[in-house]
Coordinates of C-alpha atoms and ligand atoms in Angstrom, one line a residue:
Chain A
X1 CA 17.3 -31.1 13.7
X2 CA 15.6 -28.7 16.2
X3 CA 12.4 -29.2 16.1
X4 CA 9.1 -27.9 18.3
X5 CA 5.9 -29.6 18.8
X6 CA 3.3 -27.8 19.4
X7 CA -0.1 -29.3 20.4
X8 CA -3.0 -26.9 21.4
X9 CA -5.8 -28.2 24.0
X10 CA -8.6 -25.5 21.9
X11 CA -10.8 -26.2 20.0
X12 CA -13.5 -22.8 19.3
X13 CA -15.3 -22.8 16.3
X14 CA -14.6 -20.0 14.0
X15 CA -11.2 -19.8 15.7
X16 CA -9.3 -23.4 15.9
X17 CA -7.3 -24.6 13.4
X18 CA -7.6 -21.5 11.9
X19 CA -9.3 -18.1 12.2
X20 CA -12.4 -17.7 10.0
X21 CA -14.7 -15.3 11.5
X22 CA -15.5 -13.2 8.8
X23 CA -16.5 -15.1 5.7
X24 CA -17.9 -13.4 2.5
X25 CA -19.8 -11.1 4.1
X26 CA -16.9 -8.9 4.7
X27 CA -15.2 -8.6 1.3
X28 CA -18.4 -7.9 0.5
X29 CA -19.6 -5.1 2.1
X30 CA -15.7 -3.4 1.6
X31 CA -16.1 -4.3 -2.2
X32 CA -19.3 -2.6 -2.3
X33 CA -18.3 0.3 -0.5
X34 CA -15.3 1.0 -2.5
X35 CA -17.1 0.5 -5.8
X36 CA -19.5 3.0 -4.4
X37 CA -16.7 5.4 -2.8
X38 CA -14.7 5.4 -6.6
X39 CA -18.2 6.4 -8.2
X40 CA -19.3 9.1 -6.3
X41 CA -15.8 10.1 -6.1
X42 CA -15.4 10.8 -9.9
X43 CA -18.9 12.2 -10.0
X44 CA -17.9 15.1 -7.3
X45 CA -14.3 15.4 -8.9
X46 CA -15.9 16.1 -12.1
X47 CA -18.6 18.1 -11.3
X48 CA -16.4 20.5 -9.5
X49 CA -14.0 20.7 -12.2
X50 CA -16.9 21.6 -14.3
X51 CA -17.4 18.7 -16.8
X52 CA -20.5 17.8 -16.3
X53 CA -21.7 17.9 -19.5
X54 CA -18.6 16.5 -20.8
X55 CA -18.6 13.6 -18.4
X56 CA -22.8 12.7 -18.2
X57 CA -22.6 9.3 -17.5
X58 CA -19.4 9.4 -14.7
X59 CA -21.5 12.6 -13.0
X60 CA -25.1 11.9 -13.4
X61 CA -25.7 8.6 -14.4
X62 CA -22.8 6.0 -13.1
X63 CA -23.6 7.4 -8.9
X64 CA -27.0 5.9 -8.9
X65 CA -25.2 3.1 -8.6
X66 CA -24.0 4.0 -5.4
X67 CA -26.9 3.8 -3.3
X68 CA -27.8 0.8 -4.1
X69 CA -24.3 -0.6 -3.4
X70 CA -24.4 1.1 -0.2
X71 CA -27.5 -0.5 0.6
X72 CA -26.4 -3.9 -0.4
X73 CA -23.2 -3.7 1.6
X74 CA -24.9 -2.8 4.4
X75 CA -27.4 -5.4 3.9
X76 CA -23.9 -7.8 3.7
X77 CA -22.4 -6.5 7.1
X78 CA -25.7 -7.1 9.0
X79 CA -25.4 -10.6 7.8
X80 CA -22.4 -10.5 9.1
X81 CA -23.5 -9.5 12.7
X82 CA -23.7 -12.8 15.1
X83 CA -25.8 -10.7 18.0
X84 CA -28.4 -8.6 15.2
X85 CA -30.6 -7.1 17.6
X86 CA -28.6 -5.3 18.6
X87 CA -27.2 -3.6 15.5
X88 CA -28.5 -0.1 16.8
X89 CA -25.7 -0.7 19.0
X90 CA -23.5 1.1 16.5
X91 CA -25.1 4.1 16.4
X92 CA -25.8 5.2 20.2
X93 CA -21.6 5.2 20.6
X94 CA -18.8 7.0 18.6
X95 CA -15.6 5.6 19.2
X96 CA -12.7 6.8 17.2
X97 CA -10.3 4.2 17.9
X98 CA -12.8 1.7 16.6
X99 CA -12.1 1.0 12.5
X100 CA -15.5 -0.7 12.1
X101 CA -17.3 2.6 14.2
X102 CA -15.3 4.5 11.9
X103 CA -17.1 2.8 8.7
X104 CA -20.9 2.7 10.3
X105 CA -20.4 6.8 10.7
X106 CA -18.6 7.4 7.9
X107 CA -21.6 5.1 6.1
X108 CA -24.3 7.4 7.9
X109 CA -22.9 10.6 6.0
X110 CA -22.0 8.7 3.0
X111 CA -25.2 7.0 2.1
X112 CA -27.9 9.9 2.7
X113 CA -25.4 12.5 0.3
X114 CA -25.2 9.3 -2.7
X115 CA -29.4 9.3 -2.0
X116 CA -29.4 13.1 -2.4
X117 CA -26.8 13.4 -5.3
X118 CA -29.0 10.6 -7.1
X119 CA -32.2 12.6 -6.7
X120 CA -31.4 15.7 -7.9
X121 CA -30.3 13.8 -11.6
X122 CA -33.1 11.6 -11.6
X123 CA -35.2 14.3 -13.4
X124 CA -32.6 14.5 -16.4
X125 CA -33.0 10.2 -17.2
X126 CA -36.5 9.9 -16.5
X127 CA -37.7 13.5 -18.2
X128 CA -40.9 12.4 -16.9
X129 CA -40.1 11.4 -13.3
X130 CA -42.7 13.5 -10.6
X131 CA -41.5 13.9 -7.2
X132 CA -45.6 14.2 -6.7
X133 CA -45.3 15.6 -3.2
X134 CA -44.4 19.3 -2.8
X135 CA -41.9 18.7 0.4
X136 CA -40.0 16.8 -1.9
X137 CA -39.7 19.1 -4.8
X138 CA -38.9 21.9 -1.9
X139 CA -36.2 19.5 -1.0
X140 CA -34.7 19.0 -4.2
X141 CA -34.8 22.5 -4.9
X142 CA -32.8 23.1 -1.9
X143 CA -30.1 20.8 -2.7
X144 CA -30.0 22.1 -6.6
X145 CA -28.6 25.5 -5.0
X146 CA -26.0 24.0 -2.1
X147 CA -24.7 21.1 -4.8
X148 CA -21.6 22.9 -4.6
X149 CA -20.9 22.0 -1.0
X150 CA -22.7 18.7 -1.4
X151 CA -20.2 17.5 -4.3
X152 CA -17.4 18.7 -1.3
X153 CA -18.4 16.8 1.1
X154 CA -19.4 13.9 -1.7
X155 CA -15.6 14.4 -2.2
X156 CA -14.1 14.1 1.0
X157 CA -16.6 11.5 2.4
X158 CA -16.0 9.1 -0.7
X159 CA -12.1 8.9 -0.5
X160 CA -12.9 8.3 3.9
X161 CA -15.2 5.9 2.6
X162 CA -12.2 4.1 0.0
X163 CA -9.5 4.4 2.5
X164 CA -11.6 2.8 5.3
X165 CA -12.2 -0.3 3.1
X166 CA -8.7 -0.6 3.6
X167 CA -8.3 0.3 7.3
X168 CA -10.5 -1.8 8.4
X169 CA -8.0 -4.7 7.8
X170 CA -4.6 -2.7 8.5
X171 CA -5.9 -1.9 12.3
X172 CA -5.2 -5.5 13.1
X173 CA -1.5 -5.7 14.4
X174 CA -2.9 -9.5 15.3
X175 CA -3.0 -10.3 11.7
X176 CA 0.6 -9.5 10.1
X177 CA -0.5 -10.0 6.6
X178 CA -3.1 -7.1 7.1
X179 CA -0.8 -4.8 9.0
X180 CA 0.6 -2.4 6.7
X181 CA -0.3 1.4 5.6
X182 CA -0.6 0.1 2.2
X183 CA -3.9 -1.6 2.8
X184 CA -5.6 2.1 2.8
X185 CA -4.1 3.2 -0.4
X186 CA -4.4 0.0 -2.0
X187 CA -8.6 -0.4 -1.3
X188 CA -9.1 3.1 -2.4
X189 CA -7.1 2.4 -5.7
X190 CA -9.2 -0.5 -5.9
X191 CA -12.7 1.0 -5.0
X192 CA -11.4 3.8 -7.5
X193 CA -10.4 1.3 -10.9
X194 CA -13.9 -0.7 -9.7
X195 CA -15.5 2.6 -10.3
X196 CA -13.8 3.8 -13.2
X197 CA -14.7 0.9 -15.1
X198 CA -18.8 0.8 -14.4
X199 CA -18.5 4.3 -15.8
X200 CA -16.6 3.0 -18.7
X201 CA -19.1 0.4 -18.9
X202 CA -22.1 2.5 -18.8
X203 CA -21.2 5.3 -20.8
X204 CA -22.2 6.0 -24.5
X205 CA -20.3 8.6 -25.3
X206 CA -16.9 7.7 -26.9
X207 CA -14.7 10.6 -25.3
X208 CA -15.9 10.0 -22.0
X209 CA -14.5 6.4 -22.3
X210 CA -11.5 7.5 -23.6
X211 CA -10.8 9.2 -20.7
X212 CA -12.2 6.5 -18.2
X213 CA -9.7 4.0 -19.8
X214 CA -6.8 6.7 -19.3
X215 CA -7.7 6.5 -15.7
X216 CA -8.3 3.1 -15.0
X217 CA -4.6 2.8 -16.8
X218 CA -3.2 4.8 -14.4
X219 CA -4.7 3.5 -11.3
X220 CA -4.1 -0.3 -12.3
X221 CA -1.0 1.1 -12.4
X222 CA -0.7 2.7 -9.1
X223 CA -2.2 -0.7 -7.8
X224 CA 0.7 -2.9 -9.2
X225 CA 3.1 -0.1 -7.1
X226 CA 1.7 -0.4 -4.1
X227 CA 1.3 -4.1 -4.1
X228 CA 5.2 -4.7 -5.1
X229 CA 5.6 -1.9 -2.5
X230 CA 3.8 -3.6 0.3
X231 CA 5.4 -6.8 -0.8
X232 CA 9.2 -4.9 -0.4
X233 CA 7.9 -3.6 2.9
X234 CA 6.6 -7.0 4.3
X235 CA 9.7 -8.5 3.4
X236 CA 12.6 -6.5 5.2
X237 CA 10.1 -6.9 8.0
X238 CA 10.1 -9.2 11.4
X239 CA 9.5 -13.2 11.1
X240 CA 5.9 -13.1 11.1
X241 CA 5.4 -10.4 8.4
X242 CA 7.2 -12.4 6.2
X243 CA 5.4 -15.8 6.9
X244 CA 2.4 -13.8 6.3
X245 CA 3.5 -12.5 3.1
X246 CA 4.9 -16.1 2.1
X247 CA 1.3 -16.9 2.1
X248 CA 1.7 -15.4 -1.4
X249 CA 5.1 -16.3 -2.0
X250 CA 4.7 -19.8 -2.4
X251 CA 2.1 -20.3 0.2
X252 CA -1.5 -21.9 -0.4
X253 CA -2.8 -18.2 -1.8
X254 CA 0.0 -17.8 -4.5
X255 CA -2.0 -19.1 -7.2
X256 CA -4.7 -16.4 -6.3
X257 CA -3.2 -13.9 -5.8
X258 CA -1.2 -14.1 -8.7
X259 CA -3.7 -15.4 -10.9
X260 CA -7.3 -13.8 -10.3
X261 CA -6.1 -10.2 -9.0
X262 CA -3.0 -9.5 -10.4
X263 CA -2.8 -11.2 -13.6
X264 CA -6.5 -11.4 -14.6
X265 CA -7.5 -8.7 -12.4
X266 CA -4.9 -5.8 -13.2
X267 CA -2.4 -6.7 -16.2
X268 CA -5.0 -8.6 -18.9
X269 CA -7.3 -5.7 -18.5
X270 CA -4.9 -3.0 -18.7
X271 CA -3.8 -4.2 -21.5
X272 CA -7.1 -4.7 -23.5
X273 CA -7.7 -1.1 -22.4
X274 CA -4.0 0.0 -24.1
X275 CA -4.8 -1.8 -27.1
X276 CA -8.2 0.0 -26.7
X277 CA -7.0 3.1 -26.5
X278 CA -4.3 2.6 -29.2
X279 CA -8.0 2.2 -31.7
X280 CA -8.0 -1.2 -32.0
X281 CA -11.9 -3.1 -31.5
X282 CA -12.4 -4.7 -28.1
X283 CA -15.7 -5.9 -26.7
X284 CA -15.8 -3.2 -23.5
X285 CA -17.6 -5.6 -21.1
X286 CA -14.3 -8.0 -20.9
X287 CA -11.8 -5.4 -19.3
X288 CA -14.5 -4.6 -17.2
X289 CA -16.1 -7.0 -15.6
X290 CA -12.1 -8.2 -15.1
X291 CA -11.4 -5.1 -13.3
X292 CA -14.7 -5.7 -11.2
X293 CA -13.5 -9.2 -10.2
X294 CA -9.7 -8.8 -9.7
X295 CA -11.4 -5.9 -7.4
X296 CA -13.8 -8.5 -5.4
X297 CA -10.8 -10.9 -5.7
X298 CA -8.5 -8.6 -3.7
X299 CA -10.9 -7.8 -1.0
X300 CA -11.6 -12.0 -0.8
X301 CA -8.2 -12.7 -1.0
X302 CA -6.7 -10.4 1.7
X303 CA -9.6 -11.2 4.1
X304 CA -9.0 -14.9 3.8
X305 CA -5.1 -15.0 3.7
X306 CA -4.9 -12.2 6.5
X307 CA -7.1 -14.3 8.8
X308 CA -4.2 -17.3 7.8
X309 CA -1.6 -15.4 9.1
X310 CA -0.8 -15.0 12.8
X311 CA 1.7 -14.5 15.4
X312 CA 1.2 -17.2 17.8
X313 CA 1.9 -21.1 16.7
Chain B
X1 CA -5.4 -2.4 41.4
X2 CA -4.2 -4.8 39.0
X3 CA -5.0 -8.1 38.6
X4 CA -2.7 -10.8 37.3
X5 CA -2.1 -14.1 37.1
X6 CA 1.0 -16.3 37.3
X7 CA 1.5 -20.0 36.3
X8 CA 3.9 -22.2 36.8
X9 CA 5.1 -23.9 33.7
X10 CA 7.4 -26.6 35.9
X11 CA 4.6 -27.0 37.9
X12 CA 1.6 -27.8 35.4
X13 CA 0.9 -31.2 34.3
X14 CA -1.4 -30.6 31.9
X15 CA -4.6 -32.7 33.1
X16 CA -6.5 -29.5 32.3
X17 CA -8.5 -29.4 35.3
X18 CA -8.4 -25.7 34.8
X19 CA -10.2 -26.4 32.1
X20 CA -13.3 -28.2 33.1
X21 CA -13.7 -25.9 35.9
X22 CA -14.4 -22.6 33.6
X23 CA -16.4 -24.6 32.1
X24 CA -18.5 -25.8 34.5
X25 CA -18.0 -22.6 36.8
X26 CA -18.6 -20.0 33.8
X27 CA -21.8 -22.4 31.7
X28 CA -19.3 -22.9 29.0
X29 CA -21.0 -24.1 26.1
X30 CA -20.6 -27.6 24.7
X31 CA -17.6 -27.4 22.4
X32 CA -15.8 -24.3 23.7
X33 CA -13.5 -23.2 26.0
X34 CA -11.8 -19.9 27.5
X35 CA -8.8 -21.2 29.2
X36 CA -6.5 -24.4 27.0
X37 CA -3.6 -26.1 28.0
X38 CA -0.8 -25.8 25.6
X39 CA 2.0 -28.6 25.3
X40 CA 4.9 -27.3 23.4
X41 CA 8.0 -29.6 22.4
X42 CA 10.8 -28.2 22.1
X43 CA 14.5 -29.1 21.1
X44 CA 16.8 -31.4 19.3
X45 CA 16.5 -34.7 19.9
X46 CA 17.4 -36.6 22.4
X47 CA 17.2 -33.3 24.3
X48 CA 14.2 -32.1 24.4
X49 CA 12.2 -29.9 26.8
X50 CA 8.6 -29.7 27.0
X51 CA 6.5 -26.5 28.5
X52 CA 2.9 -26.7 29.5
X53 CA 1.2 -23.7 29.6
X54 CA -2.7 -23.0 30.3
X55 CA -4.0 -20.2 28.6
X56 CA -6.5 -18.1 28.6
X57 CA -7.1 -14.3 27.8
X58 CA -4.3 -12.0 29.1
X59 CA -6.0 -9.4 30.6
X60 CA -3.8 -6.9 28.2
X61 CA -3.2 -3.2 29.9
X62 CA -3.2 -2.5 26.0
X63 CA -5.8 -4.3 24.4
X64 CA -6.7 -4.0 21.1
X65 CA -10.0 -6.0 21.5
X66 CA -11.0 -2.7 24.0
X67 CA -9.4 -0.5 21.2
X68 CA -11.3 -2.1 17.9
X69 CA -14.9 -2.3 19.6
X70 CA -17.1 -0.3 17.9
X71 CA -19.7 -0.5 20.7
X72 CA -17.8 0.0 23.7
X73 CA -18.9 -3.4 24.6
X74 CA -15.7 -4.7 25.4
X75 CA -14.5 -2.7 28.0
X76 CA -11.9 -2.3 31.0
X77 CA -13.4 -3.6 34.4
X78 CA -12.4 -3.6 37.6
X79 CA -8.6 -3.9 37.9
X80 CA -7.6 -4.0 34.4
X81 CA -9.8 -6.8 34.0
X82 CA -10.8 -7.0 30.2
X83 CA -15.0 -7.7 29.8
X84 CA -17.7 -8.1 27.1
X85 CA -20.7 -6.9 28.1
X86 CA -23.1 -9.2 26.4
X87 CA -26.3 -6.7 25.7
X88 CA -24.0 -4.3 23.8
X89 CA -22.1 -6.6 21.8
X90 CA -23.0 -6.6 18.3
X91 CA -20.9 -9.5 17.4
X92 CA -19.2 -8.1 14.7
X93 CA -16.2 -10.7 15.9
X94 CA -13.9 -7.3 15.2
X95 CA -12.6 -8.2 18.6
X96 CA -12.0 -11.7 17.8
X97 CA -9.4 -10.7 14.7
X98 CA -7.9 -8.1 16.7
X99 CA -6.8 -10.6 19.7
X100 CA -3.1 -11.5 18.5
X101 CA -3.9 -14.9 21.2
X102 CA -6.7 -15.8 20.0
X103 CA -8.3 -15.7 23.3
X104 CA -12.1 -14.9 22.5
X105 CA -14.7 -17.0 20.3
X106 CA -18.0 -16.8 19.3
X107 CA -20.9 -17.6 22.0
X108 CA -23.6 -19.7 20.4
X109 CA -26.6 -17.0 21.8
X110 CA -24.2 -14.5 19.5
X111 CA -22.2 -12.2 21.4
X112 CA -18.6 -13.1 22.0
X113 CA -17.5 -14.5 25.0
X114 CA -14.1 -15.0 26.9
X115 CA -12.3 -15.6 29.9
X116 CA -13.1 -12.8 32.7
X117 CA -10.7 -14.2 35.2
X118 CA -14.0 -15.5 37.4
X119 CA -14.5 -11.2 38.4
X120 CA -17.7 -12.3 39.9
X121 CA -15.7 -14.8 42.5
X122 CA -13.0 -12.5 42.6
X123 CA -15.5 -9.6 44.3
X124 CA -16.6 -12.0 46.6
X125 CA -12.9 -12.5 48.0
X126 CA -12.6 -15.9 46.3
X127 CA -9.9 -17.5 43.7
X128 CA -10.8 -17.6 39.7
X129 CA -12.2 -21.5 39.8
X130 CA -9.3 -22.1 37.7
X131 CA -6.7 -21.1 40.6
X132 CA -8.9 -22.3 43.1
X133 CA -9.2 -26.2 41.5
X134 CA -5.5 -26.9 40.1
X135 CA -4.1 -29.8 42.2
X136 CA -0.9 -28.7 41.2
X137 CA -1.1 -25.3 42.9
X138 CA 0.4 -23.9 39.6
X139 CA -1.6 -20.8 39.4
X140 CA -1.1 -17.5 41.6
X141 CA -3.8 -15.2 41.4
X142 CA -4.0 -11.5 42.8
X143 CA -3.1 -7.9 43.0
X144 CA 0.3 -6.7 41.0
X145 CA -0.3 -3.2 42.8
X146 CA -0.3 -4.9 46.2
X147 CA 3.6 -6.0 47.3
X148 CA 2.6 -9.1 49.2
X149 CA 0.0 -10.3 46.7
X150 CA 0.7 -14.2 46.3
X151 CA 1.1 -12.9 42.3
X152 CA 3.2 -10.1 43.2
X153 CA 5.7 -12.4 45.9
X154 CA 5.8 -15.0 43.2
X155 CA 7.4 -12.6 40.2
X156 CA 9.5 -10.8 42.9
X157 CA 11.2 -14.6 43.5
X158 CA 10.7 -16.5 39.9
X159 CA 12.0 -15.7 36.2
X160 CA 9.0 -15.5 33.9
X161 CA 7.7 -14.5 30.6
X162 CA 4.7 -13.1 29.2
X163 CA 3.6 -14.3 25.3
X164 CA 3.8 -12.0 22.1
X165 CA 5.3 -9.5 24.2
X166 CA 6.4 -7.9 20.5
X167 CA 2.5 -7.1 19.8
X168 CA 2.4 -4.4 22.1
X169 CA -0.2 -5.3 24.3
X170 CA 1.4 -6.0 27.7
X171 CA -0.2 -9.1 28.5
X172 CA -1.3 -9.8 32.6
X173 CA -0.8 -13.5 32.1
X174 CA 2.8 -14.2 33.3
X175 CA 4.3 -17.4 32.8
X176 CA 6.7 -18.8 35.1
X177 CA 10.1 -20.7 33.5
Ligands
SF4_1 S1 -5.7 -11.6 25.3 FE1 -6.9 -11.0 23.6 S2 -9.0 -10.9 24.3 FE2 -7.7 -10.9 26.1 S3 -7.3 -8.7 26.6 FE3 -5.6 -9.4 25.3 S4 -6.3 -8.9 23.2 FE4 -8.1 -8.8 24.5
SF4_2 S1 -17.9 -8.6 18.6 FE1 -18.9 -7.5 20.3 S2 -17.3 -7.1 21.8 FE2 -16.3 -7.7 19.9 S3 -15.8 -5.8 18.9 FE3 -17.8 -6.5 18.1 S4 -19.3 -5.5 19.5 FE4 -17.3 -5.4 20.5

């Protein structure tokens, strides 16, 4: 039998036996920034399509949710950082070819309009809520009449924000488990279901759920799509792409994958939300916080398995 | 200009000299390296062939750790040479996934670190202290631009190979076979 024996002479940590540079940080920071792209993504869709009074919680409410994520994703990424002081770094250089550039710019536009978008509905939660100083109120007052174009580029920057999530990982060529278009599509879905669900979570009002579970439906089910599709693609690929996916096929992440994002993560709670929707009583919080964790999952998952995968020995 | 390197598979006999002498040239820490030798077996037996290979970072003419830095800290240098520049690397290790060789690591004082084919001897007209120690003479070092470069003379006369050429990112580390 032909046989080859390899035997390496390195030895770096983070990189020998097997690359684990990023740990939880990452997955972190993209789950957060998806969950925070989907919400402020349905709040501008909405708004703009005029149901803001239909939709309360998904427009006003769910988004101050986003700064906080944003915050605590950011807080995640700096952790992240092995040479910190010099985090400013990112900032003093724009460099388009660069995924993780990208994000940090994208994040600079991002996380001042989810500030701003939270602001101007704070007034409506807290009826008694004083901005005290007059600048502020000037401010507010200022946004109130340009929230048209503020829900634009709320719009726009959020689905950047989702897709990025997912570029991040498919710019690697070095890792051929995250090298495929699909990664783009697939975070947003993600970022999008994550969000779709806090708003189903947080909302009182029963038609507004309704039509939050219609949605998540329908993305869970673009999700399953695009990961049978990206399986498909990785498999009439070259050698390494489908070692990489074998990873999940049988590899040491089957059983993950398989279990905790697609299983628990997509099909149980797109069923409880069918049955849901079909009138019968089911305790809201369990599709939910399944969604939430098939979508942490995914982001843990692919991070992991991706860094796994390689082309060399 | 171009700079490349050549080694000699045949020639190499692994005692990783190479090795020691980044180290000690380059203040290596404790526990890492930026060149490796490589032993791969190969074959059914009894005939089997085995390849020794020292590696370190290939210099790529397309390299995706220039293209993924989000700081510009990893940069182009002078002939093609591929460099981190310490004080503007953020150590976001993007560079380090990016690398389909695996060539960079982490440096305990936190910026990444990697081979830099000795550029600081090099200016001064001397040999990478990996070229310049190996008692084999395995290693050619020089100018691909320049016809009569040792490197250049060597690939003219010798079939070679350069690894992951499928990535794309036209490697500067040429192996001879
Ligand atoms: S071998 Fe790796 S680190 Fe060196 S230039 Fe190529 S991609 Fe960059
Ligand atoms: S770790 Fe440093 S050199 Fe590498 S991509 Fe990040 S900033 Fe650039």
């Amino acid at each position: 039998m032909r046989e080859e024996i390899i035997v390496s002479g390195r030895n770096n940590p983070l990189i020998d036996p097997q690359l684990h540079v990023w740990h939880w940080e990452i997955p972190t920071y993209l789950f957060l920034g998806g969950l925070a792209a989907g919400l402020m993504f349905f709040a501008a869709l909405y708004y703009l399509r005029g149901k803001e009074n239909d939709y309360r919680t998904a427009v006003k409410l769910a988004p101050m949710i986003a700064p906080i994520a944003l915050a605590l994703g950011l807080v995640a990424l700096f952790l992240d950082l092995h040479h910190k002081l010099y985090f400013w770094r990112l900032y003093t250089t724009i460099r388009l070819e660069s995924p993780m550039s990208w994000g940090a710019w994208t994040l600079m536009v991002v996380t001042p309009v989810s500030i701003i978008w939270s602001a101007l509905h704070i007034k409506e939660l807290f009826p008694n809520w004083d901005w005290k100083f007059d600048f502020a109120k000037e401010l507010i007052d200022f946004f109130q009449k340009k929230k048209k174009v503020l829900a634009w580029i709320m719009l726009i920057s959020s689905a950047i924000l989702g897709i990025y999530t997912g570029i991040l990982f498919s710019a690697f060529n070095a890792r051929p488990l995250w090298n495929t278009s699909i990664m783009g599509p697939l975070f947003l879905a993600s970022g999008l279901s994550a969000g779709a669900a806090v708003v189903i979570w947080m909302s009182k009002d029963h038609a507004e759920r309704k039509r939050f579970a219609q949605l998540d439906l329908m993305i869970i089910g673009i999700e399953l799509f695009l990961i049978i599709h990206m399986f498909m693609g990785f498999l009439a690929s070259t050698q390494v792409q489908i070692d990489a996916v074998n990873l999940f096929l049988g590899g040491p992440y089957t059983a993950q994958f398989w279990g905790f994002v697609v299983i628990l993560g997509m099909i149980v709670p797109a069923i409880l939300e069918g049955l849901e929707l079909k009138g019968y009583k089911i305790p809201v919080a369990i599709p939910v916080v399944l969604v939430l964790f098939g979508s942490i999952m995914l982001r843990f998952i692919i991070s992991n398995a991706g860094q796994a995968s390689r082309w060399l020995y | 200009m171009r700079y490349a390197m050549a080694i000699d598979t045949k020639k190499c006999v692994g005692c990783s000299d190479c090795v020691v002498a980044c180290q000690t040239e380059n203040d290596v820490p404790i526990g890492h390296c930026r060149d490796w030798v490589v032993e791969v077996m190969d074959g059914t037996y009894p005939e089997l062939e085995m390849e020794l290979r020292s590696e370190r970072c290939n210099h790529c003419e397309n390299s995706p750790c220039v293209r993924c830095c989000p700081t510009g800290a990893s940069h182009y240098s002078d002939g093609g040479i591929v460099l981190v520049t310490k004080n503007e690397c953020i150590g976001c290790s993007a560079c380090i996934t990016s690398c389909p060789y695996d060539a960079r690591y982490v440096h305990p004082d936190g910026y990444v670190d990697k081979c830099t084919f000795c550029l600081h001897r090099v200016k001064k007209g001397m040999q990478p202290a990996c070229v310049a120690v190996c008692p084999t003479k395995c290693m050619y070092f020089g100018d691909l631009d320049d016809p009569r470069s040792e490197v250049s003379e060597v690939l003219k006369k010798r079939k070679y190979k350069t690894l992951i050429p499928e990535a794309g990112t036209k490697p500067q580390l040429y192996f001879l076979i």
